[in-house]
Every structure is written in C-alpha cells, then in structure tokens.
PDB file of C-alpha atoms in Angstrom:
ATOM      1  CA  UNK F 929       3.082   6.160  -1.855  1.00  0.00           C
ATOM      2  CA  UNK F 930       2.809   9.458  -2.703  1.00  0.00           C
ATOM      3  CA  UNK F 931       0.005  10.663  -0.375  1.00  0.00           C
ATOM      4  CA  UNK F 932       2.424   8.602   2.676  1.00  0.00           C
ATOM      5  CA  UNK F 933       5.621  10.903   1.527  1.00  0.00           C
ATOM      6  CA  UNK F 934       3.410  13.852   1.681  1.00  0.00           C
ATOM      7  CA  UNK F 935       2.112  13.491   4.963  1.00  0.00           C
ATOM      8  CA  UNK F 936       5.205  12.663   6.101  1.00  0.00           C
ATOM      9  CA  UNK F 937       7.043  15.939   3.923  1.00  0.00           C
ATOM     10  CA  UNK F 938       9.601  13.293   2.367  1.00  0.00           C
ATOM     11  CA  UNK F 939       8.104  13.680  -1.482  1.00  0.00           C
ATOM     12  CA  UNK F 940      10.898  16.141  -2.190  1.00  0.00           C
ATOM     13  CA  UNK F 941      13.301  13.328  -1.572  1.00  0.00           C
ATOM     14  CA  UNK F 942      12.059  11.306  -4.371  1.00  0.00           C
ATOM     15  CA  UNK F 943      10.611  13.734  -6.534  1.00  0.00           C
ATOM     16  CA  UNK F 944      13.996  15.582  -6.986  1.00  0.00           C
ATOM     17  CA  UNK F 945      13.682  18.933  -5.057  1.00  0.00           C
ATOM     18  CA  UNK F 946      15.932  17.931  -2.462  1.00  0.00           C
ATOM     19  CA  UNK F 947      19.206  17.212  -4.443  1.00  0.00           C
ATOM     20  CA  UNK F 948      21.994  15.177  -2.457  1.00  0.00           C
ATOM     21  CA  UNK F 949      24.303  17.501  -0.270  1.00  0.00           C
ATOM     22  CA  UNK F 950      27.963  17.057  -0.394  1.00  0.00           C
ATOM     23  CA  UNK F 951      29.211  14.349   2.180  1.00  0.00           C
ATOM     24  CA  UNK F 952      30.954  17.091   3.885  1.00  0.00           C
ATOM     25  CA  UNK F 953      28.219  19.304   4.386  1.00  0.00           C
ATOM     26  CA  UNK F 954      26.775  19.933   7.498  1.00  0.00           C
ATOM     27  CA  UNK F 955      23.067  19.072   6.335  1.00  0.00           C
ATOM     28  CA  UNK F 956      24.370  15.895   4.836  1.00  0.00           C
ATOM     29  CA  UNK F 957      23.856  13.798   8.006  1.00  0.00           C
ATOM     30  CA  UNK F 958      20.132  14.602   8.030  1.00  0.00           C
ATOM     31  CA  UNK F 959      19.290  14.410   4.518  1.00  0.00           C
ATOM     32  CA  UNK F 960      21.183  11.193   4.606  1.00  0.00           C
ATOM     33  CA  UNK F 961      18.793   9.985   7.798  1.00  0.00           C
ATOM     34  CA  UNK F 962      15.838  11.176   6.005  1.00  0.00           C
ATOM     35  CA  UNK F 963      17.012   9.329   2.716  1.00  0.00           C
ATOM     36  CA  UNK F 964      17.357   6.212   4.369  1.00  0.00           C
ATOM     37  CA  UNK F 965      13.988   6.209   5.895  1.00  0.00           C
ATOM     38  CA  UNK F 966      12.077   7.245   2.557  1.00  0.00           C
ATOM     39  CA  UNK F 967      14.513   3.881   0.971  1.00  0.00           C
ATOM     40  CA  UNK F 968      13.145   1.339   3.623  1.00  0.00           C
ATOM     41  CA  UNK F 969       9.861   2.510   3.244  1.00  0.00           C
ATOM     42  CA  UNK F 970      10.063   2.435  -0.527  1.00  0.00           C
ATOM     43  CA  UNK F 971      11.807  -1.040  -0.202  1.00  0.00           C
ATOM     44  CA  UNK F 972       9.221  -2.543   2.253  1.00  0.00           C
ATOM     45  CA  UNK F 973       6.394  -1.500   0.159  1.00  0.00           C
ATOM     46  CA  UNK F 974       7.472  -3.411  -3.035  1.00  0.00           C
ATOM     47  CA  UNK F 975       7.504  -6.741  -3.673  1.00  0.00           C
ATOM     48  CA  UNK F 976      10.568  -8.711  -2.726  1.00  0.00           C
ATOM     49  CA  UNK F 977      11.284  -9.716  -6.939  1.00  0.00           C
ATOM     50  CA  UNK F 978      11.154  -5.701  -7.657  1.00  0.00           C
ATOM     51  CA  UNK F 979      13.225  -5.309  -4.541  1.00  0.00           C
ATOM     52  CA  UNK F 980      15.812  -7.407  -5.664  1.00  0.00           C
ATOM     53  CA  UNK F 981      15.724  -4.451  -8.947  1.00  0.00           C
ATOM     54  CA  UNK F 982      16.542  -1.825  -7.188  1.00  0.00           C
ATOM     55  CA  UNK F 983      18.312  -2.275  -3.796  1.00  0.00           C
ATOM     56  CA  UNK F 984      21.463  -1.475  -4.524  1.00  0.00           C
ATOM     57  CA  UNK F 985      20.439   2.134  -5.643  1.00  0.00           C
ATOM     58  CA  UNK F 986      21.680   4.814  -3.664  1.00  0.00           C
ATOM     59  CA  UNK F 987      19.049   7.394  -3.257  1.00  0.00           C
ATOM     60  CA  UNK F 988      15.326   7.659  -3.012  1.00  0.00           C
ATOM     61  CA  UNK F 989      15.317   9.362  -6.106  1.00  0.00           C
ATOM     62  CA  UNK F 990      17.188   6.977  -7.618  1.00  0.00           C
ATOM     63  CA  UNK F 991      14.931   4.532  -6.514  1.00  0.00           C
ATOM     64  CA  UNK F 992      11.979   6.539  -7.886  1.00  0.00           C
ATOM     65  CA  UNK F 993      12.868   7.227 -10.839  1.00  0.00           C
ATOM     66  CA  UNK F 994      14.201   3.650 -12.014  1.00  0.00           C
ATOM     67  CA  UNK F 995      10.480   2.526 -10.539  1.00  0.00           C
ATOM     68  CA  UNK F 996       8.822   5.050 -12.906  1.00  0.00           C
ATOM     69  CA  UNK F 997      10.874   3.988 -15.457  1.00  0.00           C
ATOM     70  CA  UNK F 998       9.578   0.512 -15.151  1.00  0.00           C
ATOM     71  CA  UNK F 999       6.187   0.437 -14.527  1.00  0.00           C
ATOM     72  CA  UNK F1000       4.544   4.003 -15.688  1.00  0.00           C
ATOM     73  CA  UNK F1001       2.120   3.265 -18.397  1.00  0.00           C
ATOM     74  CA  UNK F1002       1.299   5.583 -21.119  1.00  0.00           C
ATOM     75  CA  UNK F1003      -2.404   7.659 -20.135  1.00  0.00           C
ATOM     76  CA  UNK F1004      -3.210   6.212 -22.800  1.00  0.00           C
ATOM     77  CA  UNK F1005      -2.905   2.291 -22.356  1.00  0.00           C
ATOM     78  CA  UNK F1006      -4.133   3.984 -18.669  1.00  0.00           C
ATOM     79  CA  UNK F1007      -7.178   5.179 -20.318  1.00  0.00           C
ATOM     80  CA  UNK F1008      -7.829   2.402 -22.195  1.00  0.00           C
ATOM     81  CA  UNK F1009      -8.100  -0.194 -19.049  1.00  0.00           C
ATOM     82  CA  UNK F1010     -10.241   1.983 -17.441  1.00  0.00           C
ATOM     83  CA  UNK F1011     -12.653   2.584 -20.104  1.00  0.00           C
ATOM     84  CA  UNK F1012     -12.953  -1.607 -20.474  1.00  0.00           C
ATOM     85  CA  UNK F1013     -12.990  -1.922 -16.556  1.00  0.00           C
ATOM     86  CA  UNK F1014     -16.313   0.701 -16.850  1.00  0.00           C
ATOM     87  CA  UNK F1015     -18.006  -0.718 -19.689  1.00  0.00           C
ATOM     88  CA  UNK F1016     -18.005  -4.306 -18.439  1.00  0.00           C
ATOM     89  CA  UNK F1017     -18.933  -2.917 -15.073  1.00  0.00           C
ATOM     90  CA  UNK F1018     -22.642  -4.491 -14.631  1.00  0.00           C
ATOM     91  CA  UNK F1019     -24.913  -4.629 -11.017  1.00  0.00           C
ATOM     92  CA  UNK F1020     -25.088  -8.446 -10.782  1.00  0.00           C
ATOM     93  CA  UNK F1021     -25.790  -9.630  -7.363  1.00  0.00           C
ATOM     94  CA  UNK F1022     -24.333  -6.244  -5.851  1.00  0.00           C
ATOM     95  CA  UNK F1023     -26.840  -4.159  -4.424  1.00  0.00           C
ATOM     96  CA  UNK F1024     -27.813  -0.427  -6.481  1.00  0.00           C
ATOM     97  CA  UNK F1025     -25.467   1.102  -3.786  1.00  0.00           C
ATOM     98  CA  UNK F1026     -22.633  -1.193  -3.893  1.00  0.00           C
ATOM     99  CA  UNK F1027     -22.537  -1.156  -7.881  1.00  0.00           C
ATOM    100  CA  UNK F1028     -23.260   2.713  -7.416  1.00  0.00           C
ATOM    101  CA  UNK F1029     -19.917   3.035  -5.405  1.00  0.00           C
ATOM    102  CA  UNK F1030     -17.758   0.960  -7.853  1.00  0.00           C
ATOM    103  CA  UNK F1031     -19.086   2.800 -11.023  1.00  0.00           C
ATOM    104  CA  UNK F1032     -17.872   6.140  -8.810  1.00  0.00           C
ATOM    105  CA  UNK F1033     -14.857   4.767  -8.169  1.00  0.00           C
ATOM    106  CA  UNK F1034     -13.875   3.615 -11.483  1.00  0.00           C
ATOM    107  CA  UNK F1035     -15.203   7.283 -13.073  1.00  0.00           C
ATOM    108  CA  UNK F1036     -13.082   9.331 -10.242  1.00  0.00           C
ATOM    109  CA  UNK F1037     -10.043   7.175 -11.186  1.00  0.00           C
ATOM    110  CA  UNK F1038     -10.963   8.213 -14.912  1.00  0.00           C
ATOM    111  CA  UNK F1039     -11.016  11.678 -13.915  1.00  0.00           C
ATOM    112  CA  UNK F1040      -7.735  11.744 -12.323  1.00  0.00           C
ATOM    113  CA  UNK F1041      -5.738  10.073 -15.585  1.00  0.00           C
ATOM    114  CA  UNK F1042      -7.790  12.203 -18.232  1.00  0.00           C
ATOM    115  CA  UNK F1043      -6.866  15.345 -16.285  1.00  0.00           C
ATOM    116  CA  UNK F1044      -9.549  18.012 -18.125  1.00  0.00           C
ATOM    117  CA  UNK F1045      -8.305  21.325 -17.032  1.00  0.00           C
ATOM    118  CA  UNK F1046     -10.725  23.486 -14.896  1.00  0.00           C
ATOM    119  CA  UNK F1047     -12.224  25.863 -16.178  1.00  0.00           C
ATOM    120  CA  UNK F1048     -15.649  28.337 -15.599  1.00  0.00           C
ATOM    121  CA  UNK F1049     -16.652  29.183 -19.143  1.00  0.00           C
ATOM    122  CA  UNK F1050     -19.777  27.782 -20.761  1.00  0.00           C
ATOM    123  CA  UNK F1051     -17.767  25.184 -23.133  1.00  0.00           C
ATOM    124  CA  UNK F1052     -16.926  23.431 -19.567  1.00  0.00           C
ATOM    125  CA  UNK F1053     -20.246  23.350 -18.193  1.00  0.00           C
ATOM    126  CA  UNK F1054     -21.607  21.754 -20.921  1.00  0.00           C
ATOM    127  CA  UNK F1055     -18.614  18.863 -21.027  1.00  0.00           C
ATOM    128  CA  UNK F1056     -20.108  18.299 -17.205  1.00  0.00           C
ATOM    129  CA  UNK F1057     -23.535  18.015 -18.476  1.00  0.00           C
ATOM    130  CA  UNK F1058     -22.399  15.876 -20.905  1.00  0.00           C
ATOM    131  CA  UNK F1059     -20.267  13.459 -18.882  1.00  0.00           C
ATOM    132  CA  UNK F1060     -23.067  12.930 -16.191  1.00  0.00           C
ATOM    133  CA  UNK F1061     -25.362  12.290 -18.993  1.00  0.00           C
ATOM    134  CA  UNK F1062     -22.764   9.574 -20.267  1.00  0.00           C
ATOM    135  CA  UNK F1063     -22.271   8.645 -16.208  1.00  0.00           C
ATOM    136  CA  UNK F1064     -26.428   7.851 -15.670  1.00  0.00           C
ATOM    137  CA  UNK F1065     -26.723   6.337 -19.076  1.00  0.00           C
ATOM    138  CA  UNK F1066     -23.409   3.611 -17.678  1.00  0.00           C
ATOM    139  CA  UNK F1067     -25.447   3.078 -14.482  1.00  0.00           C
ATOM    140  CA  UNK F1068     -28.912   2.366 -16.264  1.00  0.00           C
ATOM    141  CA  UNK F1069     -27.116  -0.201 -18.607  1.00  0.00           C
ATOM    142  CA  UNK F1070     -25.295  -2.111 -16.111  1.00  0.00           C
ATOM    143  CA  UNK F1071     -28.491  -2.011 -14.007  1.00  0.00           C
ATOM    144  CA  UNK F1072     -29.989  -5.818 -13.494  1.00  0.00           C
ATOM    145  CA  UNK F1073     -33.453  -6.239 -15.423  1.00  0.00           C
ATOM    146  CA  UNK F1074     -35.505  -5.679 -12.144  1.00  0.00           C
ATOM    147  CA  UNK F1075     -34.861  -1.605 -12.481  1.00  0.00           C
ATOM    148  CA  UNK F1076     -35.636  -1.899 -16.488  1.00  0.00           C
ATOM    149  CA  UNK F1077     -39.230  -1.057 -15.514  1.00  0.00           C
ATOM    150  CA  UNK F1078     -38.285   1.540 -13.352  1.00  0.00           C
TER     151      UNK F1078
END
C-alpha cells in the first residue's frame, strides 16, 4: 500500500503531512477529492470484515492510523516469525534456484524489519562477512542430501 500511495504522491494523506484544510478553504475541495480516492482505495484493498472496522472513519489518516493500530506487530514478534519461517526453510523437491530465491526472499524481508544502520567503518564490514557466512551456512543445511557430497 505504501509503494501504490507513493507512486501515486497520496502517502502524505495517510501518513499525516497533509493535515485536513478548513471546509471553507479554497484547497479543501481538492484535498477532499484526493482524500476520497486514497479511502476507496484503502477500503477496496481490505477485506470486507476489516472494512466493516473502519468505514465510517472520516479521513485517510484516520483510516491509517486505526489500521496500524490494529494489526502492527512488535519487530520483535516480526523478527521472531521470520527467523522460524528461515530455519524451517529446507530445498525439498524445489530446484537449488527456486529454494535459492525463497531463502533471498525471506533474508531481504529480514533485512528490512532488523533495520542495521549503514555504515562504512570496519565493525560493519565484518557484520556483512558475518551474515553471509550465517546466509551460505542456511543454504547448505536446507540443501537435499544429493549436494551433501558436493
């Protein structure tokens, strides 16, 4: 949703930036246009029993934030998932690329949630060299016994 209300420049309706003009006000028309839109395509996005939660709130924001509310988990409890969804990640009857492309995906989401700030120093390049080290040492675990040999 967010990458949609980017490309579209709508985020600051949700995220706050845009505050609600007065009803007299002569941008009020097109915020209230603009508002709308980012509502029905909030609204048509969710499913119809979280609808039902949150229909009858006014603003995109509003909207937003009672969604965040609601279903924003702790990084945490985030972290957590991910970490089980990785280490019970094995190749089974996927092929090395296919089980390749999930592991990536499951480490990029981890990347994302952890957030490690960037950084250039030497400390940093060894917590890369570290984490790929932990990344191969996932992929040659979850690899079927026909690469054990390899």
């Amino acid at each position: 949703m967010i990458i949609a209300l980017s490309a579209k420049n709508k985020l600051s309706l949700v995220d706050g930036s845009i505050s609600q003009p007065v009803p007299n006000s002569p941008t009020y028309p097109a915020w209230f246009r603009a508002n709308s839109m980012v509502i029905s395509w909030i609204l048509n996005s969710l499913h119809k029993n979280i609808t039902d939660g949150v229909i009858f709130l006014q603003t995109a924001s509003q909207i937003w934030s009672e969604l965040n509310q609601r279903f924003e988990q702790s990084s945490g409890a985030l972290i957590y998932q991910i970490q089980q969804k990785l280490y019970s990640m094995s190749q089974g009857s996927n092929d090395f690329f296919t089980y390749f492309t999930k592991l990536m995906k499951i480490w990029d989401e981890l990347r994302v949630v952890q957030d490690l700030p960037a950084c250039s120093c030497t400390t940093t390049t060894a917590l890369n060299k570290f984490l790929e080290d932990q990344n191969l040492m996932q992929i040659l675990m979850g690899l079927n016994d026909s690469y054990k040999i390899i």
